[in-house]
């Protein structure tokens, strides 16, 4: 994964494949994970269109309906990684991610 953003058009296509409720659930969990990663001392950068500091936020806010999607990109030790949120409680996902960091 490069420094490029998560592609908004790809997220739009993904959102159309999921039900509205599932998209919202996954987006909410990803938003929690993204906010956690932004504050983590070992994480160098986070790309998530739901973060106001993300360069894609303005377009995503006007394009994506019901959330910003389940995918969070983050850079640690110079390497980009991708986290995909699921239906579990966001706190459980953060704890799992912490064990990987």
XYZ file of N, CA and C in Angstrom, residues 4-44:
123
model
N -0.923 6.709 -1.214
C -2.183 7.126 -1.793
C -3.327 6.762 -0.874
N -4.397 7.509 -1.024
C -5.565 7.282 -0.184
C -6.273 5.993 -0.568
N -7.172 5.592 0.292
C -8.081 4.514 -0.065
C -8.992 5.104 -1.133
N -9.142 4.435 -2.237
C -9.866 4.965 -3.381
C -11.354 5.135 -3.059
N -11.840 6.353 -3.166
C -13.245 6.668 -2.863
C -14.183 5.898 -3.784
N -13.832 5.773 -5.056
C -14.683 5.045 -5.998
C -14.791 3.569 -5.613
N -13.693 3.001 -5.134
C -13.720 1.611 -4.670
C -14.625 1.483 -3.446
N -14.524 2.445 -2.545
C -15.384 2.423 -1.355
C -16.852 2.584 -1.730
N -17.137 3.414 -2.722
C -18.515 3.572 -3.199
C -19.065 2.252 -3.726
N -18.266 1.555 -4.527
C -18.695 0.262 -5.068
C -18.917 -0.746 -3.938
N -18.013 -0.740 -2.963
C -18.151 -1.645 -1.823
C -19.415 -1.339 -1.033
N -19.702 -0.061 -0.842
C -20.901 0.309 -0.077
C -22.176 -0.136 -0.774
N -22.165 -0.125 -2.112
C -23.362 -0.545 -2.842
C -23.575 -2.055 -2.766
N -22.498 -2.797 -2.472
C -22.613 -4.254 -2.354
C -23.122 -4.679 -0.976
N -22.935 -3.822 0.013
C -23.346 -4.137 1.386
C -24.695 -3.490 1.665
N -25.398 -4.031 2.605
C -26.608 -3.373 3.052
C -26.251 -2.111 3.826
N -27.178 -1.183 3.882
C -26.941 0.091 4.557
C -26.567 -0.082 6.028
N -27.248 -1.007 6.678
C -26.996 -1.235 8.106
C -25.588 -1.805 8.340
N -25.219 -2.768 7.522
C -23.883 -3.375 7.664
C -22.800 -2.347 7.362
N -22.987 -1.538 6.312
C -22.028 -0.495 5.965
C -21.833 0.456 7.149
N -22.921 0.844 7.782
C -22.856 1.758 8.924
C -22.104 1.112 10.081
N -22.407 -0.145 10.385
C -21.742 -0.855 11.483
C -20.235 -0.941 11.251
N -19.842 -1.334 10.047
C -18.425 -1.457 9.728
C -17.735 -0.091 9.721
N -18.406 0.913 9.200
C -17.846 2.263 9.173
C -17.635 2.805 10.579
N -18.600 2.575 11.451
C -18.470 3.045 12.832
C -17.270 2.399 13.525
N -17.107 1.094 13.328
C -15.971 0.392 13.936
C -14.653 0.901 13.353
N -14.600 1.103 12.036
C -13.378 1.601 11.398
C -13.031 3.001 11.882
N -14.044 3.819 12.122
C -13.798 5.182 12.614
C -13.127 5.136 13.990
N -13.585 4.237 14.852
C -12.982 4.078 16.180
C -11.532 3.608 16.038
N -11.311 2.620 15.191
C -9.957 2.092 14.972
C -9.041 3.189 14.417
N -9.519 3.949 13.447
C -8.706 5.017 12.851
C -8.326 6.064 13.897
N -9.280 6.459 14.720
C -8.989 7.445 15.763
C -7.996 6.901 16.782
N -8.089 5.630 17.079
C -7.126 5.000 17.986
C -5.722 5.016 17.374
N -5.632 4.631 16.116
C -4.329 4.565 15.448
C -3.664 5.935 15.344
N -4.454 6.979 15.134
C -3.898 8.332 15.047
C -3.137 8.687 16.324
N -3.602 8.190 17.448
C -2.996 8.512 18.748
C -1.906 7.531 19.170
N -1.721 6.455 18.431
C -0.776 5.414 18.844
C 0.661 5.869 18.563
N 1.551 5.759 19.560
C 2.918 6.254 19.384
C 3.745 5.509 18.331
N 3.405 4.270 18.009
C 4.181 3.520 17.010
C 3.649 3.680 15.589
N 2.515 4.319 15.460
C 1.904 4.500 14.141
C 2.348 5.844 13.571
N 2.936 5.798 12.390
C 3.512 6.989 11.761
C 2.481 7.807 10.980
